[in-house]
PDB file of C-alpha atoms in Angstrom:
ATOM      1  CA  MET A 580     -18.820  15.738 -11.696  1.00 57.00           C
ATOM      2  CA  ARG A 581     -15.673  16.040  -9.077  1.00 57.00           C
ATOM      3  CA  GLU A 582     -13.452  14.412 -11.884  1.00 56.00           C
ATOM      4  CA  ILE A 583     -14.710  17.066 -14.446  1.00 66.00           C
ATOM      5  CA  SER A 584     -14.004  20.017 -11.842  1.00 64.00           C
ATOM      6  CA  LEU A 585     -10.667  18.698 -10.983  1.00 65.00           C
ATOM      7  CA  LEU A 586      -9.519  18.372 -14.606  1.00 64.00           C
ATOM      8  CA  LYS A 587     -10.425  21.654 -15.817  1.00 68.00           C
ATOM      9  CA  ASP A 588      -8.043  23.141 -13.313  1.00 71.00           C
ATOM     10  CA  LEU A 589      -5.107  20.825 -13.860  1.00 76.00           C
ATOM     11  CA  LYS A 590      -2.937  21.558 -16.834  1.00 83.00           C
ATOM     12  CA  HIS A 591       0.247  19.746 -16.716  1.00 86.00           C
ATOM     13  CA  HIS A 592       2.116  17.372 -19.554  1.00 91.00           C
ATOM     14  CA  SER A 593       1.917  14.404 -17.634  1.00 91.00           C
ATOM     15  CA  VAL A 594      -1.659  14.636 -16.820  1.00 90.00           C
ATOM     16  CA  VAL A 595      -4.192  13.486 -19.522  1.00 87.00           C
ATOM     17  CA  GLU A 596      -5.925  16.582 -21.086  1.00 82.00           C
ATOM     18  CA  LEU A 597      -9.832  16.978 -21.109  1.00 78.00           C
ATOM     19  CA  PHE A 598     -10.782  18.444 -24.316  1.00 72.00           C
ATOM     20  CA  ASP A 599     -14.435  18.805 -23.816  1.00 76.00           C
ATOM     21  CA  VAL A 600     -17.684  17.681 -22.077  1.00 76.00           C
ATOM     22  CA  ILE A 601     -20.504  16.850 -23.920  1.00 80.00           C
ATOM     23  CA  ILE A 602     -23.995  16.814 -22.161  1.00 85.00           C
ATOM     24  CA  ILE A 603     -26.891  14.840 -24.108  1.00 86.00           C
ATOM     25  CA  ASP A 604     -29.960  14.469 -22.355  1.00 84.00           C
ATOM     26  CA  THR A 605     -29.135  13.060 -18.881  1.00 82.00           C
ATOM     27  CA  SER A 606     -25.782  11.665 -20.074  1.00 81.00           C
ATOM     28  CA  ILE A 607     -22.385  13.260 -19.832  1.00 80.00           C
ATOM     29  CA  TYR A 608     -19.271  12.551 -22.097  1.00 79.00           C
ATOM     30  CA  MET A 609     -15.981  13.560 -21.431  1.00 74.00           C
ATOM     31  CA  VAL A 610     -13.376  13.889 -24.536  1.00 77.00           C
ATOM     32  CA  PHE A 611      -9.710  13.254 -23.597  1.00 77.00           C
ATOM     33  CA  GLU A 612      -6.649  13.395 -25.586  1.00 84.00           C
ATOM     34  CA  TYR A 613      -5.743   9.809 -26.895  1.00 85.00           C
ATOM     35  CA  LEU A 614      -2.951   7.630 -25.739  1.00 88.00           C
ATOM     36  CA  ASP A 615      -2.239   4.043 -27.096  1.00 90.00           C
ATOM     37  CA  MET A 616      -2.944   2.017 -23.915  1.00 94.00           C
ATOM     38  CA  ASP A 617      -2.546   1.721 -20.129  1.00 94.00           C
ATOM     39  CA  LEU A 618       0.529   0.936 -18.161  1.00 97.00           C
ATOM     40  CA  LYS A 619      -1.243  -2.307 -17.089  1.00 96.00           C
ATOM     41  CA  LYS A 620      -1.901  -3.490 -20.532  1.00 95.00           C
ATOM     42  CA  MET A 621       1.802  -2.686 -21.389  1.00 96.00           C
ATOM     43  CA  LEU A 622       2.835  -4.704 -18.433  1.00 96.00           C
ATOM     44  CA  ASP A 623       0.687  -7.635 -19.300  1.00 95.00           C
ATOM     45  CA  ARG A 624       1.872  -7.640 -23.094  1.00 94.00           C
ATOM     46  CA  TYR A 625       5.206  -6.034 -23.607  1.00 93.00           C
ATOM     47  CA  LYS A 626       7.266  -7.091 -20.396  1.00 91.00           C
ATOM     48  CA  GLY A 627      10.360  -7.010 -22.387  1.00 90.00           C
ATOM     49  CA  SER A 628       9.952  -3.249 -23.099  1.00 91.00           C
ATOM     50  CA  PHE A 629      10.589  -2.321 -19.341  1.00 95.00           C
ATOM     51  CA  THR A 630      14.268  -1.443 -19.674  1.00 96.00           C
ATOM     52  CA  PRO A 631      15.922   0.351 -16.790  1.00 96.00           C
ATOM     53  CA  MET A 632      15.834   3.703 -18.745  1.00 97.00           C
ATOM     54  CA  LEU A 633      12.170   3.245 -19.509  1.00 97.00           C
ATOM     55  CA  VAL A 634      11.238   2.659 -16.104  1.00 98.00           C
ATOM     56  CA  LYS A 635      13.423   5.491 -14.809  1.00 98.00           C
ATOM     57  CA  SER A 636      11.545   7.774 -17.497  1.00 98.00           C
ATOM     58  CA  TYR A 637       8.095   6.515 -16.500  1.00 98.00           C
ATOM     59  CA  MET A 638       8.581   7.069 -12.864  1.00 98.00           C
ATOM     60  CA  HIS A 639      10.066  10.617 -13.283  1.00 98.00           C
ATOM     61  CA  GLN A 640       7.054  11.573 -15.187  1.00 98.00           C
ATOM     62  CA  MET A 641       4.622   9.982 -12.718  1.00 98.00           C
ATOM     63  CA  LEU A 642       6.324  11.686  -9.870  1.00 98.00           C
ATOM     64  CA  ASP A 643       6.243  15.088 -11.728  1.00 97.00           C
ATOM     65  CA  ALA A 644       2.434  14.578 -12.391  1.00 95.00           C
ATOM     66  CA  ILE A 645       1.597  13.776  -8.616  1.00 95.00           C
ATOM     67  CA  ALA A 646       3.989  16.516  -7.283  1.00 96.00           C
ATOM     68  CA  TYR A 647       1.957  18.920  -9.540  1.00 92.00           C
ATOM     69  CA  CYS A 648      -1.434  17.461  -8.081  1.00 90.00           C
ATOM     70  CA  HIS A 649      -0.153  17.795  -4.657  1.00 90.00           C
ATOM     71  CA  LEU A 650       1.078  21.458  -5.094  1.00 90.00           C
ATOM     72  CA  ASN A 651      -2.455  22.144  -6.420  1.00 86.00           C
ATOM     73  CA  ARG A 652      -3.865  20.402  -3.116  1.00 84.00           C
ATOM     74  CA  ILE A 653      -5.279  17.338  -4.812  1.00 84.00           C
ATOM     75  CA  LEU A 654      -4.974  13.791  -3.683  1.00 85.00           C
ATOM     76  CA  HIS A 655      -5.505  11.260  -6.504  1.00 83.00           C
ATOM     77  CA  ARG A 656      -6.217   8.502  -4.208  1.00 82.00           C
ATOM     78  CA  ASP A 657      -6.524   5.633  -6.945  1.00 87.00           C
ATOM     79  CA  LEU A 658      -3.057   5.343  -8.363  1.00 92.00           C
ATOM     80  CA  LYS A 659      -2.633   1.871 -10.122  1.00 94.00           C
ATOM     81  CA  PRO A 660      -1.191   0.998 -13.745  1.00 96.00           C
ATOM     82  CA  GLN A 661      -4.670   1.027 -15.224  1.00 94.00           C
ATOM     83  CA  ASN A 662      -4.930   4.603 -14.498  1.00 92.00           C
ATOM     84  CA  LEU A 663      -1.716   5.835 -16.118  1.00 96.00           C
ATOM     85  CA  LEU A 664      -1.790   6.085 -19.991  1.00 96.00           C
ATOM     86  CA  ILE A 665       1.137   5.769 -22.066  1.00 97.00           C
ATOM     87  CA  ASP A 666       2.141   6.633 -25.831  1.00 96.00           C
ATOM     88  CA  ARG A 667       4.581   5.448 -28.406  1.00 95.00           C
ATOM     89  CA  GLU A 668       6.797   8.436 -27.940  1.00 96.00           C
ATOM     90  CA  GLY A 669       7.619   7.775 -24.301  1.00 97.00           C
ATOM     91  CA  HIS A 670       4.788   9.644 -22.357  1.00 97.00           C
ATOM     92  CA  ILE A 671       3.266   8.659 -19.546  1.00 97.00           C
ATOM     93  CA  LYS A 672       0.082  10.746 -18.176  1.00 96.00           C
ATOM     94  CA  LEU A 673      -2.134  10.401 -14.953  1.00 92.00           C
ATOM     95  CA  ALA A 674      -5.741   9.911 -15.812  1.00 88.00           C
ATOM     96  CA  ASP A 675      -9.126   8.774 -14.067  1.00 75.00           C
ATOM     97  CA  PHE A 676      -9.410  11.341 -11.210  1.00 62.00           C
ATOM     98  CA  GLY A 677     -12.940   9.648 -10.222  1.00 56.00           C
ATOM     99  CA  LEU A 678     -11.740   9.414  -6.690  1.00 56.00           C
ATOM    100  CA  ALA A 679      -9.693  12.391  -6.592  1.00 52.00           C
ATOM    101  CA  ARG A 680     -10.359  14.934  -4.125  1.00 56.00           C
ATOM    102  CA  ALA A 681      -9.215  18.647  -3.251  1.00 59.00           C
ATOM    103  CA  VAL A 682      -7.438  18.806   0.227  1.00 61.00           C
ATOM    104  CA  ASN A 683      -8.331  21.143   2.850  1.00 59.00           C
ATOM    105  CA  PHE A 684      -5.654  21.502   5.767  1.00 45.00           C
ATOM    106  CA  PRO A 685      -5.518  20.859   8.503  1.00 41.00           C
ATOM    107  CA  ILE A 686      -6.228  17.237   7.322  1.00 52.00           C
ATOM    108  CA  ARG A 687      -9.893  16.242   7.349  1.00 55.00           C
ATOM    109  CA  VAL A 688     -11.415  12.860   8.009  1.00 50.00           C
ATOM    110  CA  TYR A 689     -11.896  10.828   4.373  1.00 54.00           C
ATOM    111  CA  THR A 690     -13.298   7.570   3.935  1.00 54.00           C
ATOM    112  CA  HIS A 691     -10.718   4.820   3.797  1.00 49.00           C
ATOM    113  CA  GLU A 692     -12.278   2.936   0.857  1.00 53.00           C
ATOM    114  CA  VAL A 693     -10.071   4.220  -1.685  1.00 58.00           C
ATOM    115  CA  VAL A 694      -7.153   2.935  -3.782  1.00 63.00           C
ATOM    116  CA  THR A 695      -7.263  -0.407  -5.408  1.00 81.00           C
ATOM    117  CA  LEU A 696      -6.000  -3.139  -3.005  1.00 92.00           C
ATOM    118  CA  TRP A 697      -2.546  -3.816  -4.357  1.00 96.00           C
ATOM    119  CA  TYR A 698      -1.483   0.009  -4.288  1.00 96.00           C
ATOM    120  CA  ARG A 699      -3.348   0.798  -1.000  1.00 94.00           C
ATOM    121  CA  ALA A 700      -1.092   2.352   1.847  1.00 95.00           C
ATOM    122  CA  PRO A 701      -0.731   0.341   5.250  1.00 96.00           C
ATOM    123  CA  GLU A 702      -2.543   3.310   7.218  1.00 94.00           C
ATOM    124  CA  ILE A 703      -5.604   2.839   5.043  1.00 91.00           C
ATOM    125  CA  LEU A 704      -5.569  -0.870   5.555  1.00 94.00           C
ATOM    126  CA  LEU A 705      -5.279  -0.295   9.258  1.00 95.00           C
ATOM    127  CA  GLY A 706      -8.185   2.053   9.283  1.00 91.00           C
ATOM    128  CA  THR A 707      -6.838   5.457   9.811  1.00 89.00           C
ATOM    129  CA  LYS A 708      -8.918   8.524  10.046  1.00 83.00           C
ATOM    130  CA  PHE A 709      -6.478  10.884   8.803  1.00 79.00           C
ATOM    131  CA  TYR A 710      -4.684  10.552   5.658  1.00 78.00           C
ATOM    132  CA  CYS A 711      -3.018  12.894   3.233  1.00 83.00           C
ATOM    133  CA  VAL A 712      -0.446  12.857   0.293  1.00 88.00           C
ATOM    134  CA  GLY A 713       1.534   9.936   1.529  1.00 92.00           C
ATOM    135  CA  VAL A 714      -1.290   7.516   0.138  1.00 91.00           C
ATOM    136  CA  ASP A 715      -0.324   8.590  -3.289  1.00 93.00           C
ATOM    137  CA  THR A 716       3.432   8.186  -2.398  1.00 96.00           C
ATOM    138  CA  TRP A 717       2.857   4.719  -1.452  1.00 97.00           C
ATOM    139  CA  SER A 718       1.049   3.668  -4.257  1.00 97.00           C
ATOM    140  CA  LEU A 719       3.750   5.175  -6.692  1.00 98.00           C
ATOM    141  CA  GLY A 720       6.371   2.997  -4.774  1.00 98.00           C
ATOM    142  CA  CYS A 721       4.277  -0.005  -5.674  1.00 98.00           C
ATOM    143  CA  ILE A 722       3.885   0.838  -9.131  1.00 98.00           C
ATOM    144  CA  PHE A 723       7.756   1.439  -9.386  1.00 98.00           C
ATOM    145  CA  ALA A 724       8.354  -1.842  -8.035  1.00 98.00           C
ATOM    146  CA  GLU A 725       5.914  -3.470 -10.433  1.00 98.00           C
ATOM    147  CA  MET A 726       7.621  -1.890 -13.299  1.00 97.00           C
ATOM    148  CA  ILE A 727      11.057  -3.157 -12.134  1.00 97.00           C
ATOM    149  CA  LEU A 728       9.946  -6.911 -11.306  1.00 96.00           C
ATOM    150  CA  LYS A 729       7.339  -7.203 -14.063  1.00 95.00           C
ATOM    151  CA  ARG A 730       4.899  -8.466 -11.608  1.00 96.00           C
ATOM    152  CA  PRO A 731       2.796  -6.683  -8.636  1.00 96.00           C
ATOM    153  CA  LEU A 732       4.889  -6.225  -5.425  1.00 97.00           C
ATOM    154  CA  PHE A 733       2.094  -6.888  -2.845  1.00 97.00           C
ATOM    155  CA  PRO A 734      -0.800  -8.886  -4.793  1.00 97.00           C
ATOM    156  CA  GLY A 735      -3.242  -9.403  -1.825  1.00 96.00           C
ATOM    157  CA  ASP A 736      -6.761 -10.902  -2.216  1.00 93.00           C
ATOM    158  CA  SER A 737      -8.195  -9.418   0.781  1.00 94.00           C
ATOM    159  CA  GLU A 738      -7.576  -6.559   3.040  1.00 94.00           C
ATOM    160  CA  ILE A 739      -5.885  -8.790   5.741  1.00 96.00           C
ATOM    161  CA  ASP A 740      -3.935 -10.725   3.017  1.00 97.00           C
ATOM    162  CA  GLN A 741      -2.692  -7.316   1.635  1.00 97.00           C
ATOM    163  CA  LEU A 742      -1.671  -6.291   5.150  1.00 98.00           C
ATOM    164  CA  PHE A 743       0.228  -9.604   5.644  1.00 98.00           C
ATOM    165  CA  LYS A 744       1.863  -9.593   2.360  1.00 98.00           C
ATOM    166  CA  ILE A 745       3.259  -5.931   3.204  1.00 98.00           C
ATOM    167  CA  PHE A 746       4.422  -7.408   6.717  1.00 98.00           C
ATOM    168  CA  ARG A 747       6.061 -10.324   5.532  1.00 98.00           C
ATOM    169  CA  GLN A 748       8.150  -8.246   3.158  1.00 98.00           C
ATOM    170  CA  MET A 749       8.931  -4.990   5.286  1.00 98.00           C
ATOM    171  CA  GLY A 750       8.378  -6.331   8.692  1.00 98.00           C
ATOM    172  CA  THR A 751       5.428  -6.171  11.048  1.00 98.00           C
ATOM    173  CA  PRO A 752       5.294  -2.372  12.064  1.00 97.00           C
ATOM    174  CA  ASP A 753       5.378  -1.391  15.940  1.00 96.00           C
ATOM    175  CA  GLU A 754       5.993   1.725  17.931  1.00 96.00           C
ATOM    176  CA  ARG A 755       9.502   1.901  17.051  1.00 94.00           C
ATOM    177  CA  SER A 756       9.315   1.690  13.281  1.00 94.00           C
ATOM    178  CA  TRP A 757       5.952   3.724  13.042  1.00 96.00           C
ATOM    179  CA  PRO A 758       5.090   6.021  15.983  1.00 96.00           C
ATOM    180  CA  GLY A 759       1.176   5.913  16.618  1.00 95.00           C
ATOM    181  CA  VAL A 760       0.534   2.664  14.501  1.00 96.00           C
ATOM    182  CA  SER A 761      -0.954   0.990  17.498  1.00 96.00           C
ATOM    183  CA  HIS A 762      -3.750   3.379  18.008  1.00 95.00           C
ATOM    184  CA  LEU A 763      -4.902   2.823  14.338  1.00 94.00           C
ATOM    185  CA  ALA A 764      -8.517   1.341  14.485  1.00 92.00           C
ATOM    186  CA  ASP A 765      -7.763  -2.006  12.859  1.00 94.00           C
ATOM    187  CA  TYR A 766      -4.169  -2.727  14.176  1.00 95.00           C
ATOM    188  CA  LYS A 767      -4.234  -5.712  16.574  1.00 96.00           C
ATOM    189  CA  GLU A 768      -1.460  -6.741  19.151  1.00 93.00           C
ATOM    190  CA  SER A 769      -2.239 -10.129  17.800  1.00 95.00           C
ATOM    191  CA  PHE A 770      -0.856  -9.626  14.408  1.00 96.00           C
ATOM    192  CA  PRO A 771       1.779 -12.113  13.402  1.00 96.00           C
ATOM    193  CA  TYR A 772       5.371 -10.762  13.871  1.00 96.00           C
ATOM    194  CA  TRP A 773       7.613 -10.901  10.689  1.00 97.00           C
ATOM    195  CA  GLU A 774      11.196  -9.688  10.284  1.00 97.00           C
ATOM    196  CA  ALA A 775      11.799  -7.397   7.172  1.00 96.00           C
ATOM    197  CA  GLN A 776      13.251  -9.319   4.379  1.00 96.00           C
ATOM    198  CA  PRO A 777      15.510  -8.067   1.719  1.00 95.00           C
ATOM    199  CA  LEU A 778      13.950  -6.744  -1.517  1.00 94.00           C
ATOM    200  CA  PRO A 779      13.675  -8.948  -4.674  1.00 93.00           C
ATOM    201  CA  SER A 780      17.235  -9.334  -6.263  1.00 92.00           C
ATOM    202  CA  GLU A 781      15.928  -7.010  -9.118  1.00 93.00           C
ATOM    203  CA  MET A 782      15.407  -4.152  -6.866  1.00 92.00           C
ATOM    204  CA  ARG A 783      18.859  -4.492  -5.585  1.00 90.00           C
ATOM    205  CA  HIS A 784      20.886  -4.243  -8.522  1.00 89.00           C
ATOM    206  CA  ASP A 785      20.411  -0.375  -8.711  1.00 93.00           C
ATOM    207  CA  LEU A 786      21.332   1.171  -5.551  1.00 95.00           C
ATOM    208  CA  ASP A 787      19.982   4.536  -6.473  1.00 96.00           C
ATOM    209  CA  ALA A 788      16.654   2.818  -7.481  1.00 97.00           C
ATOM    210  CA  HIS A 789      16.894   0.803  -4.239  1.00 97.00           C
ATOM    211  CA  THR A 790      17.161   4.015  -2.250  1.00 97.00           C
ATOM    212  CA  LEU A 791      14.432   5.660  -3.952  1.00 98.00           C
ATOM    213  CA  PHE A 792      11.945   2.923  -3.613  1.00 98.00           C
ATOM    214  CA  CYS A 793      12.864   2.631   0.179  1.00 97.00           C
ATOM    215  CA  GLU A 794      12.165   6.365   0.626  1.00 98.00           C
ATOM    216  CA  LEU A 795       8.892   6.151  -0.870  1.00 98.00           C
ATOM    217  CA  MET A 796       7.733   3.198   1.238  1.00 98.00           C
ATOM    218  CA  HIS A 797       8.420   4.177   4.797  1.00 98.00           C
ATOM    219  CA  TYR A 798       5.521   2.693   7.100  1.00 97.00           C
ATOM    220  CA  ASP A 799       5.294   6.001   8.580  1.00 96.00           C
ATOM    221  CA  PRO A 800       3.551   8.344   6.126  1.00 94.00           C
ATOM    222  CA  THR A 801       5.042  11.471   7.663  1.00 93.00           C
ATOM    223  CA  LYS A 802       8.449  10.118   6.795  1.00 96.00           C
ATOM    224  CA  ARG A 803       7.603   9.349   3.095  1.00 97.00           C
ATOM    225  CA  ILE A 804       9.729  11.259   0.505  1.00 97.00           C
ATOM    226  CA  SER A 805       7.636  13.959  -1.261  1.00 96.00           C
ATOM    227  CA  PRO A 806       7.234  13.479  -5.226  1.00 97.00           C
ATOM    228  CA  LYS A 807       8.995  16.738  -5.794  1.00 97.00           C
ATOM    229  CA  SER A 808      11.939  16.139  -3.448  1.00 98.00           C
ATOM    230  CA  ALA A 809      12.213  12.300  -5.162  1.00 98.00           C
ATOM    231  CA  MET A 810      12.594  13.909  -8.598  1.00 98.00           C
ATOM    232  CA  ASN A 811      16.033  15.392  -7.620  1.00 97.00           C
ATOM    233  CA  TYR A 812      17.289  12.141  -6.380  1.00 96.00           C
ATOM    234  CA  PRO A 813      20.426  10.861  -8.143  1.00 96.00           C
ATOM    235  CA  TYR A 814      18.461   7.861  -9.527  1.00 97.00           C
ATOM    236  CA  PHE A 815      17.183  10.364 -12.174  1.00 98.00           C
ATOM    237  CA  ASP A 816      20.567  12.118 -12.923  1.00 96.00           C
ATOM    238  CA  ASN A 817      20.427  10.661 -16.679  1.00 96.00           C
ATOM    239  CA  VAL A 818      16.608  10.640 -17.162  1.00 97.00           C
ATOM    240  CA  CYS A 819      15.395  11.173 -20.609  1.00 97.00           C
ATOM    241  CA  LEU A 820      12.368  10.480 -22.750  1.00 96.00           C
ATOM    242  CA  VAL A 821      12.461   6.949 -24.000  1.00 94.00           C
ATOM    243  CA  PRO A 822       9.950   5.449 -26.546  1.00 94.00           C
ATOM    244  CA  PRO A 823       8.839   1.929 -25.538  1.00 93.00           C
ATOM    245  CA  GLU A 824       9.171  -0.872 -27.988  1.00 87.00           C
ATOM    246  CA  LEU A 825       5.511  -1.730 -28.556  1.00 78.00           C
TER     247      LEU A 825
END
């Protein structure tokens, strides 16, 4: 019912449209607009379709959708390729608001059992009791990298493995890189220490893409760029709608 309530209020060209709600006996059916497939299937089946211009187009549309949600005080909380639907004209739309929720400010305490593991922000993995729009921003950064690399950036198989995959790439966080991290419930002084490593070569070819990714993926969630601000980055100067090759 939460998803129905939120979707009725969200009207945006990059958010899947809810056409109707049908109640039969004790069952509820939601009728959505049709799109050809989700981004996960496209990544699995059509890796060659992810040209730099298509990645740019998809990323701009995703940022637009999340900026709209955040403007309306809604956290999606489960951003992943399976929840992004695409069509043959080049549109990508945000779907599945089952874990989304309206945000009240000041920030309230939420359950941290949200967001599929590979796209889960480090503050959630470390047991934060306070989180907000930065959790969606981190997930977008992971999806951005996955479209460029054509593979998941942090494919962990448990919460601790997920954390350590992030640490190995970005360096183990401390109070200098992330003020307050040592006070999070699941932070351990005994965590292994890793130095930050250069990003995969595919992500260093385009300086503007590299810069945008880094701005989305700050450890400190308060330093992550907002989706609205990200849309104005030089990376998107020549963005346009690009039909994928399916």
